[in-house]
Tab-separated table of C-alpha atoms in Angstrom:
chain	number	residue	atom	x	y	z
E	184	MET	CA	-0.208	0.190	-0.153
E	185	ASP	CA	1.425	3.356	-0.882
E	186	PRO	CA	1.571	6.200	2.194
E	187	SER	CA	-1.049	7.720	0.897
E	188	ARG	CA	-3.171	5.384	0.782
E	189	HIS	CA	-1.795	4.069	3.855
E	190	SER	CA	-2.639	7.085	5.811
E	191	GLU	CA	-5.941	7.398	4.742
E	192	ALA	CA	-6.817	3.873	5.966
E	193	LEU	CA	-4.921	4.500	9.523
E	194	ARG	CA	-7.463	7.710	10.222
E	195	ALA	CA	-10.644	5.604	8.574
E	196	ALA	CA	-9.477	2.974	10.931
E	197	GLN	CA	-9.803	4.933	13.681
E	198	MET	CA	-12.499	7.133	13.437
E	199	TYR	CA	-14.551	3.699	12.707
E	200	TYR	CA	-13.466	1.380	15.529
E	201	LEU	CA	-12.334	3.560	18.221
E	202	GLN	CA	-14.623	6.407	17.640
E	203	ASP	CA	-17.699	4.825	17.102
E	204	LEU	CA	-18.599	6.877	13.346
E	205	THR	CA	-21.224	5.230	10.720
E	206	MET	CA	-18.999	5.477	7.531
E	207	ASP	CA	-21.386	8.056	6.502
E	208	ALA	CA	-19.840	9.833	8.781
E	209	ILE	CA	-16.376	9.393	7.747
E	210	ALA	CA	-17.335	10.048	4.250
E	211	ARG	CA	-18.101	12.864	4.922
E	212	GLU	CA	-16.035	14.576	7.154
E	213	LEU	CA	-12.813	12.615	4.688
E	214	ARG	CA	-14.952	14.513	2.029
E	215	THR	CA	-15.081	11.199	0.037
E	216	SER	CA	-17.618	8.488	-1.118
E	217	ARG	CA	-19.439	6.093	1.252
E	218	SER	CA	-17.710	3.095	-0.962
E	219	THR	CA	-14.902	4.557	-0.516
E	220	VAL	CA	-14.767	4.659	3.216
E	221	SER	CA	-15.182	0.553	2.870
E	222	ARG	CA	-12.643	-0.204	1.070
E	223	LEU	CA	-9.914	1.982	3.144
E	224	LEU	CA	-11.642	0.123	6.177
E	225	SER	CA	-10.770	-2.981	4.246
E	226	SER	CA	-7.185	-2.000	2.919
E	227	ALA	CA	-6.671	-1.746	6.688
E	228	ARG	CA	-8.243	-5.366	7.486
E	229	GLU	CA	-5.433	-6.854	5.313
E	230	SER	CA	-2.771	-4.728	5.332
E	231	GLY	CA	-2.902	-5.607	9.128
E	232	LEU	CA	-3.454	-1.821	10.835
E	233	VAL	CA	-6.491	-3.125	12.171
E	234	GLN	CA	-6.448	-6.641	14.610
E	235	ILE	CA	-9.567	-6.631	16.110
E	236	GLN	CA	-9.037	-2.993	17.413
E	237	ILE	CA	-6.595	-0.619	16.231
E	238	ARG	CA	-3.154	-1.099	15.639
E	239	ASN	CA	-0.903	1.434	15.886
E	240	PRO	CA	2.714	0.504	15.364
E	241	LEU	CA	5.418	2.121	17.025
E	242	ASP	CA	8.105	2.218	14.714
E	243	THR	CA	5.975	3.414	11.401
E	244	GLY	CA	3.180	5.432	14.152
E	245	PRO	CA	2.328	8.772	12.555
E	246	GLU	CA	4.340	11.901	11.990
E	247	LEU	CA	3.095	13.613	15.107
E	248	GLU	CA	3.295	10.318	17.534
E	249	GLY	CA	6.583	9.992	16.673
E	250	ARG	CA	7.972	13.949	17.523
E	251	ILE	CA	6.023	14.490	20.414
E	252	ARG	CA	7.024	10.588	21.843
E	253	GLN	CA	10.913	11.899	21.051
E	254	ARG	CA	10.517	15.532	22.457
E	255	TYR	CA	8.795	14.105	25.796
E	256	GLY	CA	9.685	10.708	26.455
E	257	VAL	CA	6.205	9.766	26.480
E	258	ASP	CA	3.921	7.265	24.786
E	259	VAL	CA	1.552	9.209	22.199
E	260	HIS	CA	-1.757	8.519	21.443
E	261	VAL	CA	-3.181	10.748	18.995
E	262	VAL	CA	-6.669	11.202	18.023
E	263	PRO	CA	-7.369	12.583	14.150
E	264	VAL	CA	-10.415	14.981	14.843
E	265	LEU	CA	-11.204	17.841	12.196
E	266	GLU	CA	-10.183	21.257	13.354
E	267	THR	CA	-13.766	22.219	12.317
E	268	LEU	CA	-15.575	20.142	15.707
E	269	ASN	CA	-16.449	22.734	17.954
E	270	GLU	CA	-13.968	21.856	21.356
E	271	ALA	CA	-17.402	19.543	23.100
E	272	GLU	CA	-16.892	17.754	20.080
E	273	THR	CA	-13.134	17.390	20.360
E	274	LEU	CA	-13.525	16.332	24.333
E	275	ASP	CA	-16.034	13.932	23.019
E	276	ARG	CA	-13.657	12.418	20.388
E	277	VAL	CA	-11.118	12.351	22.787
E	278	ALA	CA	-12.386	10.950	25.803
E	279	MET	CA	-13.971	7.952	23.711
E	280	GLN	CA	-10.745	6.597	22.445
E	281	ALA	CA	-8.868	7.509	25.504
E	282	ALA	CA	-12.196	4.787	27.130
E	283	ARG	CA	-10.390	2.277	24.827
E	284	THR	CA	-6.698	3.102	25.284
E	285	ILE	CA	-7.032	2.833	29.208
E	286	GLY	CA	-8.726	0.041	29.587
E	287	PRO	CA	-6.309	-2.681	28.005
E	288	VAL	CA	-4.125	-1.303	30.735
E	289	VAL	CA	-5.712	-1.995	33.649
E	290	ASP	CA	-5.241	-5.158	34.992
E	291	SER	CA	-5.810	-6.812	39.193
E	292	ASN	CA	-4.418	-5.658	42.200
E	293	ALA	CA	-3.995	-2.059	41.062
E	294	ILE	CA	-4.245	0.789	42.421
E	295	ILE	CA	-5.599	4.053	39.912
E	296	GLY	CA	-5.706	7.486	40.935
E	297	VAL	CA	-8.445	9.264	39.424
E	298	ALA	CA	-8.710	13.431	39.545
E	299	TRP	CA	-11.871	14.560	38.586
E	300	GLY	CA	-12.950	17.252	36.022
E	301	SER	CA	-14.823	18.523	32.678
E	302	THR	CA	-12.175	15.492	30.720
E	303	LEU	CA	-12.191	12.745	33.139
E	304	SER	CA	-15.938	13.019	33.756
E	305	ALA	CA	-16.377	12.746	29.785
E	306	VAL	CA	-14.493	9.601	29.666
E	307	SER	CA	-15.808	8.291	31.700
E	308	ARG	CA	-18.487	8.296	29.826
E	309	HIS	CA	-16.707	6.317	27.861
E	310	LEU	CA	-15.450	2.816	29.684
E	311	THR	CA	-16.165	-0.114	28.638
E	312	ARG	CA	-16.418	-3.015	31.063
E	313	LYS	CA	-13.357	-4.672	31.780
E	314	ILE	CA	-13.997	-6.995	35.313
E	315	THR	CA	-10.743	-7.012	37.104
E	316	HIS	CA	-10.393	-8.576	40.951
E	317	ASP	CA	-9.001	-6.142	44.265
E	318	SER	CA	-8.653	-3.525	42.046
E	319	VAL	CA	-8.841	0.086	43.532
E	320	ILE	CA	-10.380	3.354	42.285
E	321	VAL	CA	-8.901	6.322	44.443
E	322	GLN	CA	-9.517	9.789	44.510
E	323	LEU	CA	-6.810	12.045	44.112
E	324	ASN	CA	-7.587	15.458	45.582
E	325	GLY	CA	-10.548	16.718	47.097
E	326	ALA	CA	-13.736	18.167	45.534
E	327	GLY	CA	-15.803	20.297	48.256
E	328	ASN	CA	-15.831	24.383	47.970
E	329	MET	CA	-17.726	27.278	49.475
E	330	HIS	CA	-20.529	25.950	47.444
E	331	THR	CA	-20.950	22.657	47.015
E	332	THR	CA	-19.763	19.090	48.693
E	333	GLY	CA	-18.563	18.247	45.513
E	334	ILE	CA	-19.508	15.426	45.892
E	335	THR	CA	-21.979	14.327	43.947
E	336	TYR	CA	-19.575	15.362	40.970
E	337	ALA	CA	-16.686	13.675	41.932
E	338	SER	CA	-18.168	10.581	43.381
E	339	ASP	CA	-20.291	10.442	39.823
E	340	ILE	CA	-16.747	9.912	38.586
E	341	MET	CA	-15.288	7.535	40.727
E	342	ARG	CA	-18.435	5.513	40.139
E	343	ARG	CA	-18.073	4.956	36.669
E	344	PHE	CA	-14.489	4.078	36.883
E	345	GLY	CA	-14.871	1.135	39.440
E	346	SER	CA	-18.068	0.380	38.298
E	347	ALA	CA	-16.125	-0.020	34.523
E	348	TYR	CA	-13.943	-2.437	36.070
E	349	GLY	CA	-14.807	-3.797	38.930
E	350	ALA	CA	-13.133	-2.447	41.487
E	351	ARG	CA	-13.812	-0.827	45.061
E	352	VAL	CA	-13.713	3.031	45.347
E	353	GLU	CA	-12.281	5.146	47.547
E	354	GLN	CA	-13.255	8.701	47.912
E	355	PHE	CA	-11.381	11.289	49.376
E	356	PRO	CA	-14.181	13.820	51.498
E	357	VAL	CA	-12.250	16.781	52.007
E	358	PRO	CA	-11.802	20.785	50.463
E	359	ALA	CA	-10.481	21.190	46.999
E	360	PHE	CA	-8.667	23.485	49.130
E	361	PHE	CA	-8.110	24.751	52.148
E	362	ASP	CA	-8.585	28.483	53.736
E	363	HIS	CA	-4.932	27.867	55.035
E	364	ALA	CA	-2.133	25.773	54.968
E	365	ALA	CA	-2.222	24.406	58.737
E	366	THR	CA	-5.716	23.291	58.682
E	367	LYS	CA	-4.889	21.118	55.179
E	368	THR	CA	-1.095	20.248	57.576
E	369	ALA	CA	-3.604	19.259	60.656
E	370	MET	CA	-6.184	16.778	58.752
E	371	TRP	CA	-2.695	15.150	57.003
E	372	ASN	CA	-1.907	13.996	60.415
E	373	GLU	CA	-5.549	12.312	60.686
E	374	ARG	CA	-5.807	9.032	60.914
E	375	SER	CA	-8.851	8.580	58.021
E	376	VAL	CA	-6.881	11.120	55.414
E	377	GLN	CA	-4.153	9.099	56.038
E	378	ARG	CA	-5.344	5.989	54.866
E	379	ILE	CA	-6.375	7.868	51.397
E	380	LEU	CA	-2.841	9.363	51.479
E	381	GLU	CA	-0.961	6.134	51.569
E	382	LEU	CA	-3.028	4.262	48.432
E	383	GLN	CA	-2.593	7.040	46.801
E	384	ALA	CA	0.866	6.624	46.948
E	385	LYS	CA	0.987	2.929	46.749
E	386	MET	CA	-0.999	3.779	42.792
E	387	SER	CA	0.577	1.880	39.907
E	388	ILE	CA	-1.519	4.005	37.768
E	389	ALA	CA	-2.581	7.868	37.481
E	390	ILE	CA	-5.827	9.119	35.234
E	391	PHE	CA	-5.963	12.655	34.623
E	392	GLY	CA	-6.636	15.808	32.560
E	393	VAL	CA	-4.841	19.434	32.383
E	394	GLY	CA	-6.516	22.550	34.116
E	395	SER	CA	-5.742	25.942	32.305
E	396	VAL	CA	-6.909	28.999	32.982
E	397	ASP	CA	-7.632	29.561	29.209
E	398	ALA	CA	-9.558	26.915	28.106
E	399	ASP	CA	-12.613	27.669	25.577
E	400	TYR	CA	-13.938	24.654	27.351
E	401	PRO	CA	-13.471	26.063	30.939
E	402	SER	CA	-11.253	23.210	33.377
E	403	HIS	CA	-14.123	22.457	36.140
E	404	VAL	CA	-11.304	23.827	38.973
E	405	TYR	CA	-11.840	27.433	37.253
E	406	ALA	CA	-15.749	27.133	36.818
E	407	GLY	CA	-16.901	25.468	39.119
E	408	GLY	CA	-16.152	28.648	42.545
E	409	TYR	CA	-13.313	27.209	43.679
E	410	LEU	CA	-11.068	29.828	42.795
E	411	ASP	CA	-12.056	33.536	44.068
E	412	GLU	CA	-10.935	36.783	42.334
E	413	THR	CA	-7.221	36.952	45.144
E	414	ASP	CA	-6.876	32.995	44.369
E	415	LEU	CA	-7.138	34.005	40.942
E	416	ASN	CA	-4.814	37.223	40.867
E	417	ILE	CA	-2.186	34.786	42.234
E	418	LEU	CA	-2.109	32.236	39.840
E	419	ALA	CA	-1.421	35.053	37.529
E	420	THR	CA	1.792	36.844	39.670
E	421	SER	CA	2.758	33.202	39.958
E	422	ASP	CA	2.918	32.993	36.162
E	423	VAL	CA	0.667	29.930	36.289
E	424	VAL	CA	-0.359	27.886	33.559
E	425	GLY	CA	-2.324	25.251	34.412
E	426	ASP	CA	-2.631	22.602	37.411
E	427	VAL	CA	-3.176	18.494	37.535
E	428	ALA	CA	-5.034	17.347	40.501
E	429	THR	CA	-5.862	21.503	41.599
E	430	VAL	CA	-1.459	20.956	42.195
E	431	PHE	CA	-0.707	24.590	39.764
E	432	PHE	CA	2.399	24.743	38.152
E	433	ARG	CA	4.241	27.671	35.614
E	434	GLY	CA	5.574	27.453	31.645
E	435	ASP	CA	8.806	25.365	32.538
E	436	GLY	CA	6.766	22.705	35.147
E	437	SER	CA	8.188	24.588	37.846
E	438	SER	CA	5.827	25.161	41.420
E	439	ASP	CA	7.779	25.832	43.885
E	440	GLY	CA	6.369	29.162	45.800
E	441	ILE	CA	3.410	29.243	44.334
E	442	ILE	CA	0.924	29.392	47.999
E	443	LEU	CA	-1.953	28.058	46.340
E	444	ASN	CA	0.213	24.831	46.401
E	445	GLU	CA	0.192	24.808	50.081
E	446	ARG	CA	-3.828	24.657	50.357
E	447	SER	CA	-4.211	21.931	47.594
E	448	THR	CA	-4.809	18.731	47.775
E	449	GLY	CA	-3.670	16.963	45.403
E	450	PRO	CA	-0.688	15.102	45.574
E	451	ALA	CA	2.488	17.006	45.454
E	452	LEU	CA	4.196	16.715	41.459
E	453	ALA	CA	7.169	15.426	43.215
E	454	GLU	CA	4.676	12.570	44.335
E	455	LEU	CA	2.772	12.528	41.063
E	456	ARG	CA	5.987	11.678	39.409
E	457	GLN	CA	6.256	8.604	41.432
E	458	VAL	CA	3.650	6.212	39.434
E	459	ARG	CA	4.927	4.060	37.052
E	460	ARG	CA	1.965	4.819	34.686
E	461	ARG	CA	0.652	7.898	34.385
E	462	ILE	CA	-2.304	8.798	31.334
E	463	CYS	CA	-2.764	12.491	31.005
E	464	VAL	CA	-5.648	13.145	28.961
E	465	VAL	CA	-6.152	16.634	26.780
E	466	SER	CA	-8.391	17.918	24.372
E	467	GLY	CA	-8.320	21.501	22.465
E	468	VAL	CA	-5.959	23.855	21.459
E	469	SER	CA	-6.800	26.404	24.029
E	470	LYS	CA	-5.273	23.699	26.365
E	471	ILE	CA	-1.800	23.952	24.646
E	472	LYS	CA	0.005	26.159	27.878
E	473	GLY	CA	-1.448	23.816	30.982
E	474	LEU	CA	-0.137	20.937	28.485
E	475	ARG	CA	3.039	22.440	27.895
E	476	GLY	CA	3.602	22.764	31.472
E	477	ALA	CA	2.508	20.005	32.152
E	478	LEU	CA	5.053	17.975	30.095
E	479	ALA	CA	7.929	20.040	31.255
E	480	ALA	CA	7.223	18.853	34.577
E	481	GLY	CA	7.343	14.952	33.734
E	482	LEU	CA	3.853	14.497	34.689
E	483	ALA	CA	2.794	12.136	31.784
E	484	THR	CA	4.402	9.394	31.046
E	485	ASP	CA	1.285	8.799	28.489
E	486	LEU	CA	-0.396	11.393	26.323
E	487	ILE	CA	-3.874	10.866	24.616
E	488	LEU	CA	-4.705	14.329	22.546
E	489	ASP	CA	-6.504	15.446	19.734
E	490	GLU	CA	-4.723	16.169	16.180
E	491	ALA	CA	-4.859	20.083	16.220
E	492	THR	CA	-3.458	19.979	19.719
E	493	ALA	CA	-0.602	17.618	19.234
E	494	ARG	CA	0.064	19.796	15.840
E	495	ARG	CA	0.661	22.904	18.522
E	496	LEU	CA	2.642	21.268	20.402
E	497	VAL	CA	5.728	20.200	17.920
E	498	ASP	CA	4.875	23.300	16.348
E	499	TYR	CA	6.628	24.998	19.340
E	500	GLU	CA	10.392	25.465	20.086
E	501	GLY	CA	12.453	26.028	22.950
E	502	LEU	CA	11.009	24.317	26.101
E	503	PRO	CA	13.416	23.119	27.841
E	504	ALA	CA	12.874	19.386	28.157
E	505	ALA	CA	11.357	17.484	30.408
E	506	ASN	CA	11.949	16.876	33.366
E	507	GLY	CA	12.162	13.603	35.330
């Protein structure tokens, strides 16, 4: 198969098998006929690109994946999404492929840390059932604020992960941010809280999105009443570009001196980097600054993102090498 035909067959296969698009929908997006799409899918199967599920060989991976992998040392899954789709539609496509990518990674006896947020909420709705034994889903950060306990929002996400993998769910019933750092210090000495922290310390997988102040599709931590005007001003003066599990960082990946992190209930970035498998899901080019910061901080081992954001990422030059 010539390179052009190979590329078209791969794109059609990803849309059909990973995104559940019909052949008519694929034909519209690729501006071709339904019969051509059918032939592309047949070619994909006959050439070995598709073997029950999408196979994306690392030695002949798409250019974007290869460049990101080489630059940041992460395993990459780029979701082909047309830039004409809006941010909500793009998120749904990315979430669907992320859910199907995460499934094979989850095994029995795993402790899986899950952050809450708009991206993980979308991913949780597309998870497919896979029975495991003695696995645990542990919430990475608290979800309460002055307006709500956050229990319903966060627990729905954790419940979907637990149901999908037959795992026990351990929630983290603390606020997203304490009012005072001293309160956090005191709470972290409580045995009930230490039990959750000990589970987090044993995580084999962490799954999270990247929050960004500038995102068109607002990150829940910025849109859900978790930060007041004073907090947002502090983030601005600290040159913060984003967060993972409500722990903030700058564009170069640093987080030292960001005082809100002293009140945050998410795992410190140094602790997160100790987790063997760290799956980051990002959708939308408006999160590019947060994504660059997260990669500079070395927070991800696996990255799932849409094609437009991947292209924007590889077009950017001059970032320092990733830590960790």
